[in-house]
Coordinates of C-alpha atoms (C1' of nucleotides) in Angstrom, one line a residue:
Chain A
M1293 CA 8.6 6.4 -21.8
V1294 CA 8.7 9.2 -19.4
I1295 CA 7.8 8.1 -15.7
T1296 CA 8.1 10.5 -13.1
R1297 CA 6.9 10.3 -9.3
F1298 CA 6.2 12.3 -6.4
A1299 CA 7.6 10.8 -3.2
P1300 CA 6.4 12.7 0.0
S1301 CA 6.9 11.5 3.5
P1302 CA 4.1 11.5 5.9
T1303 CA 5.8 13.5 8.5
G1304 CA 3.6 16.6 8.3
F1305 CA 1.1 18.6 6.1
L1306 CA 1.7 18.7 2.5
H1307 CA 3.8 21.9 2.0
V1308 CA 3.5 24.3 -1.0
G1309 CA 7.2 23.5 -1.9
G1310 CA 6.2 19.7 -2.2
A1311 CA 3.0 20.7 -4.0
R1312 CA 5.0 22.4 -6.7
T1313 CA 7.4 19.6 -7.0
C1314 CA 4.5 17.3 -7.5
I1315 CA 3.0 19.7 -10.0
Y1316 CA 6.2 19.7 -12.1
N1317 CA 6.4 15.9 -12.0
Y1318 CA 2.9 15.7 -13.0
L1319 CA 3.1 18.2 -15.8
Y1320 CA 6.2 16.8 -17.2
S1321 CA 4.9 13.2 -17.4
R1322 CA 1.6 14.5 -19.0
A1323 CA 3.5 16.7 -21.3
K1324 CA 5.5 13.7 -22.7
G1325 CA 2.6 11.1 -22.5
G1326 CA 4.2 9.3 -19.8
K1327 CA 3.2 8.1 -16.4
F1328 CA 3.1 9.8 -13.0
L1329 CA 3.2 7.8 -9.8
L1330 CA 3.0 8.4 -6.2
R1331 CA 5.3 6.9 -3.5
I1332 CA 4.7 7.4 0.2
E1333 CA 8.1 7.4 2.0
D1334 CA 7.0 6.3 5.4
T1335 CA 10.2 4.9 6.6
D1336 CA 10.5 7.3 9.6
R1337 CA 8.4 5.4 12.1
E1338 CA 9.2 8.1 14.9
R1339 CA 7.5 11.0 13.1
Y1340 CA 5.1 8.9 11.0
R1341 CA 1.4 9.5 11.5
E1342 CA -1.3 7.9 9.4
E1343 CA -3.3 11.1 9.3
W1344 CA -0.5 12.8 7.4
V1345 CA -0.7 10.0 4.7
V1346 CA -4.4 10.7 4.4
G1347 CA -3.9 14.5 4.4
I1348 CA -1.4 14.2 1.6
I1349 CA -3.5 12.1 -0.6
E1350 CA -6.5 14.2 -0.1
G1351 CA -4.5 17.4 -0.7
L1352 CA -3.2 16.0 -4.1
K1353 CA -6.6 15.1 -5.0
W1354 CA -8.0 18.4 -4.0
L1355 CA -5.3 20.1 -6.2
G1356 CA -6.4 18.2 -9.0
I1357 CA -3.6 15.8 -9.4
E1358 CA -4.0 12.1 -10.3
W1359 CA -1.5 9.2 -10.3
D1360 CA -1.5 6.3 -12.7
E1361 CA -1.1 3.4 -10.4
P1362 CA -1.9 2.7 -6.8
E1363 CA 0.5 4.4 -4.4
V1364 CA 3.6 2.5 -3.2
Y1365 CA 4.3 2.4 0.4
Q1366 CA 7.9 1.9 1.3
S1367 CA 6.9 0.4 4.8
Q1368 CA 5.5 -2.5 2.8
R1369 CA 8.6 -3.2 0.9
L1370 CA 11.0 -3.9 3.8
E1371 CA 12.0 -7.3 2.5
I1372 CA 13.1 -5.7 -0.7
Y1373 CA 15.4 -3.3 0.8
K1374 CA 16.8 -6.0 3.1
K1375 CA 17.5 -8.2 0.1
Y1376 CA 19.5 -5.5 -1.9
A1377 CA 21.3 -4.4 1.3
E1378 CA 22.5 -7.9 1.9
M1379 CA 23.5 -8.2 -1.6
L1380 CA 25.6 -5.1 -1.3
I1381 CA 27.2 -6.5 1.8
E1382 CA 28.0 -9.8 -0.1
K1383 CA 29.6 -7.6 -2.9
G1384 CA 31.7 -5.7 -0.4
Y1385 CA 30.0 -2.4 -1.1
A1386 CA 28.4 -2.2 2.3
Y1387 CA 29.1 -3.5 5.9
R1388 CA 27.3 -4.0 9.2
C1389 CA 27.8 -1.3 11.9
F1390 CA 27.3 -2.0 15.5
C1391 CA 28.0 1.4 16.8
T1392 CA 25.5 2.9 19.1
P1393 CA 23.9 6.2 18.5
E1394 CA 25.6 7.3 21.8
E1395 CA 29.2 6.3 20.4
L1396 CA 28.4 8.1 17.1
E1397 CA 27.3 11.1 19.0
E1398 CA 30.6 11.1 20.7
E1399 CA 32.5 10.8 17.5
R1400 CA 30.8 13.7 16.0
K1401 CA 31.5 16.0 19.1
R1402 CA 35.1 15.0 18.8
Y1403 CA 35.3 16.1 15.2
E1404 CA 33.4 19.3 16.1
S1405 CA 35.9 20.2 18.8
I1406 CA 38.8 20.0 16.4
K1407 CA 36.8 21.9 13.7
R1408 CA 36.9 19.1 11.3
P1409 CA 34.1 18.1 8.9
Y1410 CA 32.7 14.9 10.5
R1411 CA 33.1 11.6 8.7
Y1412 CA 32.2 8.2 10.3
S1413 CA 35.4 6.7 11.7
R1414 CA 34.8 3.4 9.9
K1415 CA 35.3 1.6 13.3
C1416 CA 33.1 -1.3 12.1
L1417 CA 34.5 -1.5 8.5
N1418 CA 37.3 -3.9 9.5
L1419 CA 35.6 -6.2 12.0
S1420 CA 36.6 -9.7 11.4
E1421 CA 34.0 -12.2 10.3
R1422 CA 34.2 -13.8 13.7
E1423 CA 33.5 -10.6 15.5
V1424 CA 30.6 -9.8 13.3
E1425 CA 29.3 -13.5 14.0
E1426 CA 29.6 -12.8 17.6
N1427 CA 27.8 -9.6 17.6
L1428 CA 25.0 -11.2 15.6
K1429 CA 24.7 -14.1 18.0
K1430 CA 24.5 -11.7 21.0
G1431 CA 21.7 -10.1 19.2
K1432 CA 23.6 -6.7 19.0
P1433 CA 21.5 -4.2 17.0
F1434 CA 23.3 -3.1 13.9
S1435 CA 22.8 -0.8 11.0
I1436 CA 24.2 -1.3 7.5
R1437 CA 26.6 1.3 6.0
F1438 CA 27.4 2.0 2.4
K1439 CA 31.2 2.1 1.9
I1440 CA 32.2 5.3 0.1
P1441 CA 35.2 5.3 -2.2
D1442 CA 38.0 7.3 -0.6
Y1443 CA 38.7 9.8 -3.4
E1444 CA 36.8 9.9 -6.6
D1445 CA 34.9 12.4 -8.5
I1446 CA 31.2 11.8 -9.2
T1447 CA 29.6 14.0 -11.9
F1448 CA 26.1 14.1 -13.0
N1449 CA 24.2 16.1 -15.6
D1450 CA 21.3 18.0 -13.8
L1451 CA 18.6 18.9 -16.2
I1452 CA 18.1 22.2 -14.5
H1453 CA 21.5 23.1 -13.1
G1454 CA 23.9 21.5 -15.8
E1455 CA 26.9 19.6 -14.7
I1456 CA 27.4 19.1 -10.9
K1457 CA 30.6 17.6 -9.6
Y1458 CA 31.3 16.0 -6.1
N1459 CA 34.2 14.3 -4.7
T1460 CA 33.5 11.2 -2.6
K1461 CA 35.7 12.7 0.2
D1462 CA 33.1 15.4 0.7
L1463 CA 30.2 13.0 1.2
G1464 CA 30.5 12.8 4.9
G1465 CA 31.8 9.2 5.2
D1466 CA 30.1 5.9 4.9
F1467 CA 26.4 6.5 5.3
I1468 CA 23.6 4.2 6.8
I1469 CA 21.5 2.6 4.2
M1470 CA 19.5 0.3 6.8
K1471 CA 18.6 1.3 10.2
S1472 CA 18.7 -0.9 13.1
D1473 CA 14.9 -1.0 13.1
G1474 CA 15.2 -2.8 9.8
F1475 CA 13.8 0.2 7.9
P1476 CA 15.9 1.6 5.0
T1477 CA 17.2 5.2 5.1
Y1478 CA 15.9 7.6 2.5
N1479 CA 19.0 7.6 0.3
F1480 CA 18.8 3.8 -0.1
A1481 CA 15.2 3.3 -0.5
V1482 CA 14.9 6.1 -3.0
V1483 CA 17.4 4.3 -5.3
I1484 CA 15.8 0.8 -4.9
D1485 CA 12.4 2.3 -5.5
D1486 CA 13.2 4.6 -8.4
H1487 CA 14.8 1.7 -10.2
L1488 CA 12.2 -0.9 -9.6
M1489 CA 9.4 1.5 -10.4
E1490 CA 11.4 2.3 -13.5
I1491 CA 11.3 6.0 -12.8
T1492 CA 13.1 7.8 -15.7
Y1493 CA 13.0 11.4 -14.4
V1494 CA 13.6 12.3 -10.7
I1495 CA 12.4 15.7 -10.3
R1496 CA 12.8 17.0 -6.7
G1497 CA 13.9 19.9 -4.5
D1498 CA 17.3 21.5 -4.6
D1499 CA 18.0 20.3 -1.0
H1500 CA 18.5 16.8 -2.5
I1501 CA 21.5 17.8 -4.8
A1502 CA 24.0 16.8 -2.1
N1503 CA 22.2 13.4 -1.8
T1504 CA 22.5 12.6 -5.5
P1505 CA 26.3 11.5 -5.6
K1506 CA 25.5 9.0 -2.9
Q1507 CA 22.6 7.6 -4.7
I1508 CA 24.6 7.4 -7.8
L1509 CA 27.1 5.3 -5.9
I1510 CA 24.3 3.0 -4.9
Y1511 CA 23.1 2.7 -8.6
R1512 CA 26.6 2.0 -9.6
A1513 CA 27.2 -0.7 -6.9
L1514 CA 24.0 -2.4 -8.1
G1515 CA 24.9 -2.2 -11.6
W1516 CA 21.9 0.0 -12.5
E1517 CA 21.4 2.9 -14.8
P1518 CA 20.5 6.2 -12.8
P1519 CA 17.5 8.0 -13.9
K1520 CA 17.8 11.7 -15.1
F1521 CA 17.7 14.3 -12.3
A1522 CA 16.2 17.7 -12.3
H1523 CA 16.6 19.7 -9.1
L1524 CA 14.0 22.4 -8.5
P1525 CA 14.9 25.5 -6.7
M1526 CA 13.6 26.0 -3.2
I1527 CA 10.5 28.2 -2.5
L1528 CA 11.5 30.9 0.2
G1529 CA 9.6 33.0 2.5
P1530 CA 9.7 36.9 2.3
D1531 CA 12.8 36.7 4.4
R1532 CA 14.4 34.7 1.7
Q1533 CA 14.8 31.7 4.2
K1534 CA 13.5 28.3 3.2
L1535 CA 9.7 28.6 3.5
S1536 CA 8.4 27.2 6.7
K1537 CA 5.4 27.4 9.2
R1538 CA 6.8 30.5 10.8
H1539 CA 6.0 32.3 7.5
G1540 CA 2.3 31.7 8.0
A1541 CA 0.2 29.6 5.8
T1542 CA 2.2 27.2 3.8
S1543 CA 0.4 23.9 3.8
L1544 CA -2.4 23.0 1.2
E1545 CA -4.8 22.6 3.9
E1546 CA -4.2 26.0 5.2
F1547 CA -4.8 27.6 1.7
R1548 CA -7.8 25.5 1.3
N1549 CA -9.3 26.7 4.5
E1550 CA -8.4 30.2 3.5
G1551 CA -10.7 29.7 0.6
I1552 CA -8.1 29.4 -2.3
L1553 CA -9.4 27.6 -5.4
P1554 CA -7.4 24.4 -6.2
D1555 CA -6.8 25.4 -9.8
A1556 CA -5.8 29.0 -8.8
L1557 CA -3.2 27.5 -6.4
F1558 CA -2.0 25.0 -9.2
N1559 CA -1.7 28.0 -11.6
Y1560 CA 0.2 30.2 -9.1
L1561 CA 2.6 27.3 -7.9
A1562 CA 3.3 26.2 -11.5
L1563 CA 4.3 29.8 -12.4
L1564 CA 6.5 30.2 -9.4
G1565 CA 9.9 29.1 -11.1
W1566 CA 8.5 28.4 -14.5
S1567 CA 7.3 30.8 -17.2
P1568 CA 4.9 29.7 -20.0
G1569 CA 6.3 32.6 -22.1
G1570 CA 4.2 35.2 -23.9
N1571 CA 3.7 37.4 -20.9
R1572 CA 0.9 35.2 -19.5
E1573 CA -0.2 34.7 -16.0
I1574 CA -3.6 32.8 -16.1
V1575 CA -2.8 29.4 -17.8
S1576 CA -5.1 26.5 -17.7
K1577 CA -3.8 23.0 -16.8
D1578 CA -4.4 21.6 -20.2
E1579 CA -2.5 24.4 -21.7
M1580 CA 0.4 23.9 -19.3
I1581 CA 0.4 20.2 -20.2
R1582 CA 0.7 21.4 -23.8
I1583 CA 3.7 23.5 -23.3
F1584 CA 5.6 22.4 -20.1
D1585 CA 9.0 21.6 -20.2
I1586 CA 11.7 21.0 -17.6
K1587 CA 14.2 23.1 -19.7
D1588 CA 12.0 26.2 -18.9
V1589 CA 12.3 25.9 -15.2
N1590 CA 14.3 28.6 -13.5
K1591 CA 17.4 27.7 -11.4
S1592 CA 17.1 30.5 -8.7
P1593 CA 14.9 30.3 -5.8
S1594 CA 11.6 32.2 -5.5
V1595 CA 9.8 33.9 -2.9
F1596 CA 6.3 32.9 -2.2
D1597 CA 4.1 36.0 -2.6
H1598 CA 0.7 35.5 -0.9
Q1599 CA -0.6 38.7 -2.4
K1600 CA -0.1 37.6 -5.9
M1601 CA -1.7 34.3 -5.1
L1602 CA -4.7 36.1 -3.6
W1603 CA -5.0 38.2 -7.0
M1604 CA -4.7 35.0 -9.1
N1605 CA -7.4 33.4 -6.8
S1606 CA -9.7 36.4 -7.4
E1607 CA -9.2 36.1 -11.2
Y1608 CA -10.2 32.5 -10.9
I1609 CA -13.3 33.3 -8.9
R1610 CA -14.4 35.8 -11.4
M1611 CA -13.9 33.3 -14.2
R1612 CA -16.0 30.8 -12.5
K1613 CA -19.8 30.3 -13.6
D1614 CA -22.1 31.2 -10.8
E1615 CA -23.5 27.7 -10.5
E1616 CA -20.1 26.3 -10.1
L1617 CA -19.1 28.8 -7.5
I1618 CA -22.2 28.0 -5.6
M1619 CA -21.4 24.5 -5.4
E1620 CA -17.8 25.3 -4.5
L1621 CA -18.9 27.5 -1.7
K1622 CA -21.0 24.8 -0.3
D1623 CA -18.3 22.2 -0.4
Y1624 CA -15.9 24.7 1.0
N1625 CA -18.3 25.5 3.9
S1626 CA -18.8 21.9 4.7
H1627 CA -15.2 21.3 4.7
L1628 CA -14.8 24.1 7.3
K1629 CA -17.7 22.7 9.3
K1630 CA -15.8 19.3 9.7
Q1631 CA -13.3 21.2 11.6
G1632 CA -15.8 23.2 13.6
M1633 CA -15.1 26.4 11.6
G1634 CA -18.0 26.7 9.2
Y1635 CA -20.6 29.4 8.7
D1636 CA -24.2 29.2 9.8
I1637 CA -26.1 29.9 6.6
D1638 CA -29.2 28.9 4.8
E1639 CA -29.1 27.3 1.5
E1640 CA -31.0 30.2 -0.1
F1641 CA -28.4 32.6 0.4
Y1642 CA -25.6 31.1 -1.5
P1643 CA -26.8 32.5 -4.9
V1644 CA -27.2 35.8 -3.3
L1645 CA -23.7 36.1 -2.0
V1646 CA -22.3 34.9 -5.5
R1647 CA -24.3 37.6 -7.3
L1648 CA -23.3 40.3 -4.9
F1649 CA -19.7 39.6 -4.2
K1650 CA -18.2 37.6 -7.0
E1651 CA -16.6 40.7 -8.5
R1652 CA -15.1 41.9 -5.2
V1653 CA -13.7 39.1 -3.2
K1654 CA -10.2 37.4 -3.2
T1655 CA -11.2 34.3 -1.5
L1656 CA -14.2 31.8 -0.9
K1657 CA -14.1 33.0 2.8
D1658 CA -14.6 36.5 1.7
F1659 CA -18.0 35.6 0.5
F1660 CA -19.1 34.6 4.0
E1661 CA -17.3 37.4 5.8
Y1662 CA -18.3 40.1 3.5
G1663 CA -21.9 38.7 3.3
K1664 CA -22.6 38.3 6.9
F1665 CA -25.4 40.9 6.9
V1666 CA -27.0 39.1 4.1
Y1667 CA -27.6 35.8 5.7
K1668 CA -27.9 37.0 9.3
D1669 CA -30.1 39.7 10.8
E1670 CA -27.7 40.4 13.6
Y1671 CA -24.8 42.2 11.9
P1672 CA -22.1 44.6 13.3
F1673 CA -22.0 48.3 12.5
D1674 CA -18.8 50.0 11.5
S1675 CA -18.8 53.0 13.9
E1676 CA -16.9 55.2 11.5
A1677 CA -19.4 54.5 8.7
V1678 CA -22.3 55.2 11.2
K1679 CA -20.9 58.4 12.3
K1680 CA -20.2 59.4 8.8
R1681 CA -23.4 58.6 7.0
L1682 CA -25.9 58.7 9.8
S1683 CA -25.3 62.0 11.4
Y1684 CA -27.2 63.9 8.8
E1685 CA -30.1 66.0 10.2
N1686 CA -33.3 64.0 10.6
I1687 CA -31.8 61.2 8.7
F1688 CA -33.7 58.5 10.7
G1689 CA -37.0 60.2 9.9
Y1690 CA -36.0 60.1 6.2
L1691 CA -35.1 56.4 6.4
R1692 CA -38.4 55.6 8.1
E1693 CA -40.4 57.5 5.4
L1694 CA -38.4 55.6 2.7
A1695 CA -39.2 52.3 4.4
D1696 CA -42.9 53.2 4.2
R1697 CA -42.5 54.0 0.4
F1698 CA -40.5 50.8 -0.2
E1699 CA -43.1 48.8 1.7
S1700 CA -45.9 49.9 -0.6
L1701 CA -43.8 48.9 -3.7
N1702 CA -45.3 46.1 -5.6
I1703 CA -42.4 45.2 -7.8
W1704 CA -39.2 44.8 -5.9
K1705 CA -36.5 45.4 -8.7
S1706 CA -33.4 47.5 -8.4
D1707 CA -34.5 50.1 -10.9
E1708 CA -37.8 50.5 -9.2
I1709 CA -36.0 50.9 -5.9
E1710 CA -33.7 53.3 -7.5
R1711 CA -36.6 55.4 -8.8
V1712 CA -38.2 55.6 -5.5
L1713 CA -35.1 56.5 -3.6
R1714 CA -33.9 59.2 -6.0
G1715 CA -37.4 60.6 -6.2
Y1716 CA -37.7 60.9 -2.5
A1717 CA -34.3 62.6 -2.3
D1718 CA -35.4 65.1 -5.0
E1719 CA -38.4 65.8 -3.0
L1720 CA -36.4 66.4 0.0
G1721 CA -34.0 68.5 -2.0
I1722 CA -31.0 66.6 -0.6
K1723 CA -28.3 65.0 -2.7
H1724 CA -29.0 61.4 -3.6
A1725 CA -25.8 60.3 -2.2
I1726 CA -27.0 61.2 1.3
L1727 CA -29.8 58.7 1.2
I1728 CA -27.8 56.2 -0.7
H1729 CA -25.0 56.1 1.9
A1730 CA -27.4 56.2 4.8
V1731 CA -29.4 53.3 3.4
R1732 CA -26.3 51.2 2.8
V1733 CA -25.0 51.6 6.3
S1734 CA -28.4 50.8 7.7
V1735 CA -28.9 47.7 5.9
S1736 CA -25.4 46.3 5.8
G1737 CA -23.6 47.9 8.7
T1738 CA -20.7 49.1 6.5
G1739 CA -19.9 51.9 4.2
V1740 CA -18.6 49.8 1.3
G1741 CA -20.1 47.0 -0.6
P1742 CA -22.1 46.1 -3.8
S1743 CA -24.0 48.5 -5.9
L1744 CA -26.8 49.6 -3.4
F1745 CA -29.9 49.0 -5.5
H1746 CA -28.9 45.6 -6.6
L1747 CA -28.0 44.9 -2.9
L1748 CA -31.4 46.1 -1.8
E1749 CA -33.1 43.8 -4.4
E1750 CA -31.3 40.8 -3.2
L1751 CA -32.0 41.5 0.4
G1752 CA -35.6 41.4 -0.2
K1753 CA -38.2 44.0 0.6
D1754 CA -39.2 42.9 4.1
R1755 CA -35.7 42.7 5.4
V1756 CA -34.8 46.2 4.0
V1757 CA -37.9 47.7 5.4
M1758 CA -37.3 46.3 8.7
R1759 CA -33.7 47.3 8.9
L1760 CA -34.6 50.9 7.9
R1761 CA -36.9 51.0 10.7
N1762 CA -34.7 49.7 13.3
V1763 CA -31.5 51.2 12.4
E1764 CA -31.9 54.4 14.8
E1765 CA -32.3 52.1 17.8
K1766 CA -29.4 49.8 16.8
V1767 CA -26.8 52.7 16.3
K1768 CA -27.9 55.0 19.1
G1769 CA -25.1 53.8 21.2
I1770 CA -22.5 54.4 18.7
L1771 CA -23.7 58.0 17.8
Q1772 CA -23.6 59.0 21.5
R1773 CA -20.0 58.0 21.9
P1774 CA -17.5 60.8 21.1
Chain B
rG144 C1' 33.8 25.2 9.2
rG145 C1' 33.7 21.9 4.7
rC146 C1' 31.0 20.9 0.0
rC147 C1' 27.3 22.3 -3.3
rC148 C1' 23.6 25.9 -5.6
rC149 C1' 21.9 30.6 -6.9
rA150 C1' 22.0 36.2 -8.5
rU151 C1' 17.1 41.3 -13.9
rC152 C1' 12.2 46.5 -10.6
rG153 C1' 10.0 45.2 -3.4
rU154 C1' 8.0 40.1 -5.5
rC155 C1' 7.3 36.5 -9.8
rU156 C1' 9.3 36.7 -14.5
rA157 C1' 10.7 37.9 -20.3
rA158 C1' 14.8 39.3 -23.2
rG159 C1' 18.4 31.8 -26.6
rG160 C1' 25.6 38.7 -27.8
rG161 C1' 22.7 43.7 -31.1
rC162 C1' 15.8 47.0 -27.5
rU163 C1' 14.3 52.8 -24.9
rA164 C1' 15.8 46.0 -20.6
rG165 C1' 9.3 43.8 -21.8
rG166 C1' 5.0 41.8 -18.8
rA167 C1' 2.5 40.5 -14.0
rC168 C1' 1.5 41.2 -8.5
rG169 C1' 1.9 45.2 -5.2
rC170 C1' 2.4 50.7 -4.8
rC171 C1' 1.0 55.9 -6.6
rA172 C1' -2.1 59.2 -9.7
rC173 C1' -6.0 60.0 -12.8
rU174 C1' -10.7 58.1 -14.9
rC175 C1' -15.4 55.5 -14.2
rU176 C1' -18.9 55.7 -10.0
rU177 C1' -23.7 55.9 -4.7
rU178 C1' -19.2 53.3 -1.7
rC179 C1' -15.7 49.2 -2.2
rA180 C1' -13.9 46.4 -5.6
rA181 C1' -13.4 45.3 -11.0
rG182 C1' -12.3 48.0 -15.5
rG183 C1' -9.6 51.9 -18.4
rU184 C1' -5.1 55.4 -18.7
rG185 C1' -0.6 57.0 -16.9
rG186 C1' 3.7 56.6 -13.4
rA187 C1' 7.8 55.5 -10.0
rA188 C1' 10.7 51.1 -9.6
rG189 C1' 15.7 46.4 -11.8
rU190 C1' 20.6 43.9 -14.7
rG191 C1' 25.0 43.5 -6.8
rG192 C1' 30.6 45.1 -7.5
rG193 C1' 35.2 44.4 -10.3
rG194 C1' 37.8 42.5 -14.1
rG195 C1' 38.2 40.2 -18.9
rU196 C1' 36.3 38.2 -24.1
rU197 C1' 33.9 41.2 -28.2
rC198 C1' 32.8 46.2 -33.0
rG199 C1' 29.0 45.2 -29.0
rA200 C1' 27.7 41.8 -22.6
rG201 C1' 21.8 41.3 -18.5
rU202 C1' 23.4 37.3 -21.7
rC203 C1' 30.1 34.1 -22.2
rC204 C1' 34.8 33.5 -18.6
rC205 C1' 37.3 34.7 -13.8
rC206 C1' 37.3 36.9 -8.9
rC207 C1' 34.7 39.3 -5.0
rU208 C1' 30.3 40.2 -2.3
rG209 C1' 25.6 38.6 -1.0
rG210 C1' 21.8 34.9 -0.2
rG211 C1' 20.3 29.8 0.2
rG212 C1' 21.0 24.4 0.8
rC213 C1' 23.3 19.9 2.7
rC214 C1' 26.6 17.9 6.1
rG215 C1' 21.2 12.4 11.0
rC216 C1' 20.0 5.0 12.4
rC217 C1' 15.2 12.6 8.9
rA218 C1' 13.3 12.7 4.2

RNA sequence: GGCCCCAUCGUCUAAGGGCUAGGACGCCACUCUUUCAAGGUGGAAGUGGGGGUUCGAGUCCCCCUGGGGCCGCCA
């Protein structure tokens, strides 16, 4: 059976790179009818914060990813790592190291000054049994190092990159597997857990390629069969550097706040480095599960294109049923409100926003931003639009008259509204567009937006009439400015 | 610096030795139209360079160049 896992460390927000790694692990396990597990790699007590754990789990759930067993927390498995580390010491594959961080720092500097690649001096490798005993008795803190063979080729077959070969001399020397605080290091814990969790496919970022030979050595020392490895290319920023915070939004949370739909993000991320074939862009999760294979994942890194993600998001918004969109907008707004960033809007306006803006937004946020004049009576006027559309001779008189005619309408429907407006323009002998544009700016403050007659219908008669009557007063200041 | 990875339009990608190098985002033009989107039509835009192998190379091999990653008691 195929068993994959995602193993984030709670030292920050869930990053899109991590999210994509997770998506591929998830898709692959589902595609093969296997299992997908989640493991929290919380062995860095310096940077650990519980809120990151919560954030990661919530983020994954939001993305629509589910795991098949309860999460595994490495911090709860310390005895396990200890047991195996001691086993390695006994078998001669590892040894205790009493060097202090300061000593090691010095070593490192020395190597730097003679421009040699750093490798641990192995100062502690040949400590006699008595010396070790003495140090232990004195309570001297120690770490445990894995002993790397001097000169040996390690090759492994990467499912994405093919054969990769390393020589043990280039591995940087004996590396630490247990820190002096009793926590395992990444390279050690990952091996123990992947084996114990019976992971068959390790799908992770490219940046772990150099760690793989070290891990293989541990598998070997323990007499275990390594899983298959697939190293995903990185996601880069527009400057082709590894994507990071300075490139703007990169965490799931930020995208969520921006108003990106989870399945749109899922779709976009999945297609960043993998192609479903057939010149398709919009692919449902079910469809992906049907056709996903690691073999089809690209080896070259890809640049995250925010614009294309927005496009995809707008496609998903348009595909949504109105009712679903309304629910999602409510959820979205309450999510924002929890952070004190929500919009003050009455329930009744949600369907209006959806009907009016569904076809012209890129994000959920856009609904609230574009639609401010819908749910608020105080809305800003775009001065350029005001000058362009409300400078026509006697326009405010026309608008007041139009307001009167609207007021006497019994049926407030777009085609009725249209009939009245066009009729009045004909009476005046002016182009329909003059009135149309003037009315739009008056009721919405902007020169762009949804089809005017639908807009007026949705706004409601009273509000429209009131706005047409008040507009002159409101824009007076703008028109007086040069 | 050492080791490793990567290389098709600006970006994401398709093309498992044989096509005019295809699609998508973005961009431009036209169209539709009361504006903006959306839609429709069209367009500009790519195999980093040099050597091989082959009747034939984006595709296979080598070198160069360029980019990226890792070299922690971080993961």
